[in-house]
Amino acid sequence: MDDLKLFASSNKQLDRELDIVKRFKTSFNPEAKITPMQDLVGQWKAKPLHGRYRSRIDDNAIDTKASQGWLQSGNLFLETEGFIASIQDQVVPTKFVPKAYKA
């Protein structure tokens, strides 16, 4: 009789856990959520503020390795890197900007 009670109680616990799994079961397809790199770059370029930097980097006149070399050197503080990135995004006005607008 004890074996029957043990089987029934373990069966109830198993049924409860299976119900939980069934309730939260979804069709898992990780490849469906992966966005191709070209689409991500296109979304980046489409942004009015941050897209300017990406659009200019793609210009043939810009040496990309020299322009982004400071990122790989690791000699800068995080705040300095952020400040330089903001200047490249043209968020922070530099001394050149007022002179360009006055001319």
Coordinates of C-alpha atoms in Angstrom, one line a residue:
M1 CA 0.0 0.0 0.0
D2 CA 2.9 2.4 0.8
D3 CA 4.3 1.8 -2.7
L4 CA 1.0 2.8 -4.2
K5 CA 0.8 6.0 -2.2
L6 CA 4.4 6.9 -3.1
F7 CA 3.7 6.3 -6.8
A8 CA 0.5 8.4 -6.6
S9 CA 2.2 11.3 -4.9
S10 CA 5.2 11.2 -7.2
N11 CA 2.9 11.0 -10.2
K12 CA 1.0 14.1 -9.0
Q13 CA 4.2 16.0 -8.6
L14 CA 5.3 15.0 -12.1
D15 CA 1.9 16.0 -13.5
R16 CA 2.2 19.5 -11.8
E17 CA 5.7 20.0 -13.3
L18 CA 4.5 18.9 -16.7
D19 CA 1.6 21.3 -16.5
I20 CA 4.1 24.1 -15.8
V21 CA 6.3 23.1 -18.7
K22 CA 3.3 22.9 -21.1
R23 CA 2.1 26.3 -19.9
F24 CA 5.3 28.0 -20.7
K25 CA 6.3 26.0 -23.8
T26 CA 6.9 28.1 -26.9
S27 CA 8.3 27.2 -30.2
F28 CA 12.0 28.0 -29.7
N29 CA 13.8 29.0 -32.9
P30 CA 16.9 31.0 -32.1
E31 CA 17.7 31.5 -35.8
A32 CA 14.4 33.4 -36.3
K33 CA 15.6 36.2 -33.9
I34 CA 19.0 36.7 -35.6
T35 CA 19.1 39.9 -37.6
P36 CA 21.6 39.9 -40.5
M37 CA 24.5 42.3 -40.1
Q38 CA 23.6 44.3 -43.2
D39 CA 20.1 45.0 -41.7
L40 CA 21.7 46.1 -38.4
V41 CA 24.1 48.4 -40.3
G42 CA 21.2 49.8 -42.3
Q43 CA 19.2 50.5 -39.2
W44 CA 22.3 52.2 -37.7
K45 CA 22.7 54.4 -40.8
A46 CA 19.0 55.3 -40.8
K47 CA 19.3 56.9 -37.4
P48 CA 19.4 60.7 -37.8
L49 CA 22.1 61.3 -35.1
H50 CA 24.2 58.2 -34.8
G51 CA 23.9 57.2 -38.5
R52 CA 26.0 60.2 -39.6
Y53 CA 29.1 58.6 -38.2
R54 CA 28.5 55.3 -39.9
S55 CA 27.7 57.0 -43.2
R56 CA 30.9 59.0 -43.1
I57 CA 33.1 56.0 -42.1
D58 CA 31.9 54.2 -45.3
D59 CA 33.3 57.1 -47.4
N60 CA 36.3 56.0 -49.5
A61 CA 38.3 59.1 -48.5
I62 CA 38.5 58.0 -44.9
D63 CA 41.1 55.6 -43.6
T64 CA 39.0 53.4 -41.4
K65 CA 41.9 51.7 -39.6
A66 CA 43.5 55.0 -38.7
S67 CA 40.2 56.5 -37.7
Q68 CA 39.3 53.7 -35.4
G69 CA 42.8 52.7 -34.2
W70 CA 42.4 54.5 -30.8
L71 CA 39.6 52.1 -29.9
Q72 CA 41.9 49.1 -30.1
S73 CA 44.9 50.7 -28.4
G74 CA 43.3 50.7 -25.0
N75 CA 45.2 53.8 -23.8
L76 CA 42.2 55.9 -23.1
F77 CA 39.9 56.2 -20.1
L78 CA 36.3 55.2 -20.7
E79 CA 35.1 58.8 -20.3
T80 CA 37.6 60.0 -22.9
E81 CA 36.5 57.3 -25.4
G82 CA 32.9 58.3 -24.9
F83 CA 33.8 62.0 -25.4
I84 CA 35.7 61.2 -28.6
A85 CA 32.8 59.1 -29.9
S86 CA 30.4 62.0 -29.1
I87 CA 32.6 64.4 -31.1
Q88 CA 32.7 61.9 -34.0
D89 CA 28.9 61.7 -33.8
Q90 CA 28.9 65.5 -33.9
V91 CA 27.0 65.7 -30.7
V92 CA 29.6 67.8 -28.9
P93 CA 30.5 71.1 -30.7
T94 CA 34.2 71.6 -31.3
K95 CA 36.1 74.9 -31.9
F96 CA 35.9 74.3 -35.6
V97 CA 32.1 74.2 -35.7
P98 CA 31.5 77.9 -34.6
K99 CA 34.1 79.1 -37.1
A100 CA 32.4 77.1 -39.9
Y101 CA 29.0 78.7 -39.1
K102 CA 30.4 82.2 -38.9
A103 CA 32.0 82.0 -42.3

